Coordinates of C-alpha atoms in Angstrom, one line a residue:
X1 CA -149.5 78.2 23.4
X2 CA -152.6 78.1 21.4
X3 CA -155.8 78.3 21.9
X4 CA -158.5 75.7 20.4
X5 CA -161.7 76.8 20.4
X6 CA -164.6 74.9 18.6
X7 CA -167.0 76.1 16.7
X8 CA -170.0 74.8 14.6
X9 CA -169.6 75.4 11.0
X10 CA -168.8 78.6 9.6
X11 CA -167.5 79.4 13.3
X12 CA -171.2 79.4 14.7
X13 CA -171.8 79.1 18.8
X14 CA -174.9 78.0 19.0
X15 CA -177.5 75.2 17.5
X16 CA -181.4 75.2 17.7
X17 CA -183.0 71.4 17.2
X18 CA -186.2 69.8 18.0
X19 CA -187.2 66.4 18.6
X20 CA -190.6 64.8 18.1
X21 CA -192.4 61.9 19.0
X22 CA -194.9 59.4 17.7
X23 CA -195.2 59.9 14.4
X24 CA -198.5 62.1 14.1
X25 CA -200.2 63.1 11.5
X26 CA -199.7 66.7 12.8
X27 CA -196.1 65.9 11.7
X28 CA -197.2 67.1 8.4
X29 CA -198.4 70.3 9.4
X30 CA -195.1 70.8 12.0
X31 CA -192.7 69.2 9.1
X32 CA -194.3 72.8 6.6
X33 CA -193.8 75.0 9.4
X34 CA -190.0 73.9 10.0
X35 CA -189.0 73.6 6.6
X36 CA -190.6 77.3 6.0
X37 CA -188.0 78.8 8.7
X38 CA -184.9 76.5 8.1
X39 CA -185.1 74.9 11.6
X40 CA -184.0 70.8 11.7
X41 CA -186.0 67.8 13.7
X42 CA -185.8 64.4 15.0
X43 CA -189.0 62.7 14.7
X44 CA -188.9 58.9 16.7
X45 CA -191.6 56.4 15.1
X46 CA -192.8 53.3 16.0
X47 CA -193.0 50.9 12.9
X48 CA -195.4 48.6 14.7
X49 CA -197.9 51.5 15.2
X50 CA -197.5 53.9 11.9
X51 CA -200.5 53.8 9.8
X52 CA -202.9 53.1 13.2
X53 CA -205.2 55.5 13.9
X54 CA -203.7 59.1 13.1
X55 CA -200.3 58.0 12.4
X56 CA -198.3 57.8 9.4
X57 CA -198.1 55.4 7.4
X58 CA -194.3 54.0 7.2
X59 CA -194.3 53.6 3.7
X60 CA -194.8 57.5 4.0
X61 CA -192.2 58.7 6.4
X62 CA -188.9 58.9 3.9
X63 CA -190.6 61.6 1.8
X64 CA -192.3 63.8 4.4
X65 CA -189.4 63.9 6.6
X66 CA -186.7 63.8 4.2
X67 CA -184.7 67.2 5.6
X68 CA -185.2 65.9 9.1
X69 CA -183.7 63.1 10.7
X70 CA -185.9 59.7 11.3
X71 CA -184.9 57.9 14.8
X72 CA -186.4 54.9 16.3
X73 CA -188.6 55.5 19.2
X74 CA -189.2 51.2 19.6
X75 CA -191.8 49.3 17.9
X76 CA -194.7 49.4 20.1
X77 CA -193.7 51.9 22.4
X78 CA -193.5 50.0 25.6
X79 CA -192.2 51.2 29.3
X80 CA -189.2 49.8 28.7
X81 CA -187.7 49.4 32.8
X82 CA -190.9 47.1 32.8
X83 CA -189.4 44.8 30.0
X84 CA -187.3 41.8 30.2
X85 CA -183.9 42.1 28.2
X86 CA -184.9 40.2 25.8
X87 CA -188.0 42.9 24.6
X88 CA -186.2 45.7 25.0
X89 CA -183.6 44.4 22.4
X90 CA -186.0 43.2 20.3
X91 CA -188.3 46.4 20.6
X92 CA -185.4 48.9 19.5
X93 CA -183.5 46.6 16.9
X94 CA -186.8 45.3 15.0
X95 CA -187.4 49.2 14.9
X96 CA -184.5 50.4 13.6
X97 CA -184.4 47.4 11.1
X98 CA -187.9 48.8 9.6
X99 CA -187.0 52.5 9.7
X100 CA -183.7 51.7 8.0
X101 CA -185.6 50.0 5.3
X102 CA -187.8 52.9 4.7
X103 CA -185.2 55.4 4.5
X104 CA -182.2 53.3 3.1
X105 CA -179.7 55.2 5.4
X106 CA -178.6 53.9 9.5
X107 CA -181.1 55.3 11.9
X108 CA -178.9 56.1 15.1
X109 CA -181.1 57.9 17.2
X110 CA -183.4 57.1 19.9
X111 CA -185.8 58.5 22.4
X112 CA -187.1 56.6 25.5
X113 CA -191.0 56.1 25.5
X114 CA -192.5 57.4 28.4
X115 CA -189.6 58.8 29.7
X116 CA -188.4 55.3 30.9
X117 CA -184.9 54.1 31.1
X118 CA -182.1 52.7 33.4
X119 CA -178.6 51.5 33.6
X120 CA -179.2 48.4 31.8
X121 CA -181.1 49.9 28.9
X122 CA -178.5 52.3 28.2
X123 CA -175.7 50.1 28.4
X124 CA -177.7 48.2 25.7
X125 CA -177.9 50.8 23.2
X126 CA -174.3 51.2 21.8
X127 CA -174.8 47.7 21.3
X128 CA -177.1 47.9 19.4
X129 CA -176.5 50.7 17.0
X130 CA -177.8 54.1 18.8
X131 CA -175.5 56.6 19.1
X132 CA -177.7 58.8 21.4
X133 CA -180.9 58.9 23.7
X134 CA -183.3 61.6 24.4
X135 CA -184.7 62.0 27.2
X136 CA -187.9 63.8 28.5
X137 CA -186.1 65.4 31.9
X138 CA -185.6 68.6 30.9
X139 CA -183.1 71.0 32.3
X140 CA -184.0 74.5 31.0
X141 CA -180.4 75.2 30.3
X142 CA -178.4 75.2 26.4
X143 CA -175.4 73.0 27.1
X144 CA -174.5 70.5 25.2
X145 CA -174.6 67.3 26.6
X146 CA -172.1 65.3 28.8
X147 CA -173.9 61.3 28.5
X148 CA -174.8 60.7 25.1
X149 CA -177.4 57.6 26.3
X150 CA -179.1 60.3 28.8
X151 CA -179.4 63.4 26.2
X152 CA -181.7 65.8 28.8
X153 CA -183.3 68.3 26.4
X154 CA -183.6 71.8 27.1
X155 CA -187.4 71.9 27.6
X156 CA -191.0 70.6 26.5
X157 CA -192.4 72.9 24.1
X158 CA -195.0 73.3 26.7
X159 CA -192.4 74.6 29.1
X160 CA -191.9 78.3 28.6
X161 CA -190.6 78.3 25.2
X162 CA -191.1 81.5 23.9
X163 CA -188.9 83.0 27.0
X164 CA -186.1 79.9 26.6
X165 CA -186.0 80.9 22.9
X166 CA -185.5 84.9 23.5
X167 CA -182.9 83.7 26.2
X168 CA -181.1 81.6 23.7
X169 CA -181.2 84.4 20.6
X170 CA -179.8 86.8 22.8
X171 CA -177.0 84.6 23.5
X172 CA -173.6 86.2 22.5
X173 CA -171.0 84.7 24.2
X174 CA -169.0 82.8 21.5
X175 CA -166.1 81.0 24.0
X176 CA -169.2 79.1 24.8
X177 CA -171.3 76.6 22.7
X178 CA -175.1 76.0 23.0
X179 CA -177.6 74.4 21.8
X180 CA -181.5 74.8 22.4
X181 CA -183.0 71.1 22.4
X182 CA -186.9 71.0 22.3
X183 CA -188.9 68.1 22.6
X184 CA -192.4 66.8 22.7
X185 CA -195.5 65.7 19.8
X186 CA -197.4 67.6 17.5
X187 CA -200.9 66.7 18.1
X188 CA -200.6 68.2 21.4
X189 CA -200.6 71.6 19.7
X190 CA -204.2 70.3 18.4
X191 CA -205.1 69.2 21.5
X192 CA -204.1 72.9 23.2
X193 CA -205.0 74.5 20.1
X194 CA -201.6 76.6 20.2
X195 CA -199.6 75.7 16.9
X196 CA -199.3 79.2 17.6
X197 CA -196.5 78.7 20.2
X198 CA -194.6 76.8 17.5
X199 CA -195.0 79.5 15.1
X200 CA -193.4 82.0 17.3
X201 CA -190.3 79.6 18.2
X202 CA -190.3 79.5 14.7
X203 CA -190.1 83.0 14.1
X204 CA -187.6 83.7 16.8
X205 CA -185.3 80.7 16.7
X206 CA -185.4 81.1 12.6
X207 CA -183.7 82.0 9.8
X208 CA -181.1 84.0 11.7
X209 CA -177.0 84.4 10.7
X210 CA -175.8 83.7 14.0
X211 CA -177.4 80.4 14.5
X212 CA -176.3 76.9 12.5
X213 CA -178.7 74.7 11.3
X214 CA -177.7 71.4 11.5
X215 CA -177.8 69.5 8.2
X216 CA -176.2 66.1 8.3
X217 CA -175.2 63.7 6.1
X218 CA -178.4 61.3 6.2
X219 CA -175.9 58.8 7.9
X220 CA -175.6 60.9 11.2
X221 CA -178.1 62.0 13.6
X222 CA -179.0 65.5 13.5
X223 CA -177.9 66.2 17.2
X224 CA -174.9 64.1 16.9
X225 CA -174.2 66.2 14.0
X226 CA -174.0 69.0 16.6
X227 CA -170.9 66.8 18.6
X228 CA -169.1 65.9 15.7
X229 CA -169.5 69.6 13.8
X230 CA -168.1 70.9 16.6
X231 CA -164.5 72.0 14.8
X232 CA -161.4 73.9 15.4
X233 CA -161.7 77.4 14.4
X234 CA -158.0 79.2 13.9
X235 CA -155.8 76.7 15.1
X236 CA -152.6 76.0 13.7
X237 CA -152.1 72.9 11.7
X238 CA -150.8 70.4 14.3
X239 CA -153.1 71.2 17.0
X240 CA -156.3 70.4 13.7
X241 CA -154.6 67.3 13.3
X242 CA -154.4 66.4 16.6
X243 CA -158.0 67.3 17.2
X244 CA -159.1 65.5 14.2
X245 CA -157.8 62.4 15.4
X246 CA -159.1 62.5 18.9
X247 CA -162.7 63.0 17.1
X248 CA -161.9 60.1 14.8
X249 CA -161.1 57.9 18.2
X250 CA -164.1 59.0 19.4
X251 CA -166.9 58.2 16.8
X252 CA -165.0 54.5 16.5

């Protein structure tokens, strides 16, 4: 009998992504930095809030984050378990109806503000277009994820990074598949004056053979693009196309 084993592109184990909130202006300056060392991001706006105060403009956001993946993080960034229904479907649809028409492709990702979700608001998303949910309970760990509406990341950049990140380049163990999921907004490194902590994930997590970068199509997510790149590596013909069509059940 064989074995199937999956494998990232090119037969890769492991998977570095980062996932940003607010929609900053230190974006830009966190945006340079990644593109510089090949690493990919999520950054969730609010439409109802860019160009207020230091945030971006949303006439802006297609260009600057055009190699990165744009996800909705609701209009006005309310605590959602406080909101009726009724608000928390508008909050997330009208916000992924104005992101969509800034960057002209479907925006399928989401992250809760402040953290706040239940049973009810996850049961809502699929319904209304989000194929995943991020989280802010991190779990310190590189697994990939087992509830697509509860996606825990793998720390706050302000969570012992540097020493998550060696842990995770040292990681050699190809029957297994990982993925290093870092969360958290950009004008905190102003407001902690460390973009230097960035720079050094940067350094470490970047530009390395072993690691795949994901790089989606702009009509899938960049971390569901870690799921659904998972593929068969040496496996004999029947077994692919058995595979393939469990993955095409799946994304249905």
């Amino acid at each position: 009998m064989n074995n199937v084993l999956l494998a990232f592109p090119k037969g890769k184990h492991k998977v570095p992504t980062l996932s940003y909130d607010d929609g900053r202006t230190a974006d830009r300056r966190l945006v340079r930095l990644l593109n510089d060392y090949g690493i990919k991001a999520t950054f969730h706006l609010n439409s109802g809030l860019a160009g207020e105060h230091d945030r971006i403009p949303l006439e802006q956001t297609a260009e600057l984050y055009q190699d990165h993946e744009i996800a909705t993080h609701t209009v006005d960034h309310p605590t959602l378990a406080r909101c009726a229904k009724e608000q928390v479907v508008s909050e997330i649809a009208e916000d992924r109806r104005a992101l969509e028409k800034m960057t002209g492709y479907p925006v399928r990702g989401f992250s809760y503000p402040n953290g706040s979700l239940n049973r009810q608001i996850k049961e809502i998303l699929p319904i209304l277009g989000i194929d995943y949910a991020r989280t802010v309970a991190s779990h310190g760990d590189f697994h990939m994820p087992d509830d697509l509406m509860e996606w825990n990341p793998t720390c706050h950049h302000n969570q012992n990074l540097l020493a998550l990140a060696e842990t995770f380049k040292q990681l050699d163990r190809s029957q297994y598949l990982y993925m290093m999921y870092v969360w958290g907004h950009s004008y905190e490194f102003d407001q902690n004056n460390n973009w230097e902590l960035i720079e050094s994930f940067c350094e470490l997590a970047g530009r390395r053979d072993d690691i795949w970068y994901a790089t989606p199509p702009k009509n899938m997510p960049i971390p569901f693009a870690c799921l659904i790149n998972c593929r068969p590596w040496f496996m004999p013909m029947s077994n692919y196309l058995l595979f393939l069509s469990i993955r095409i059940r799946a994304a249905i």
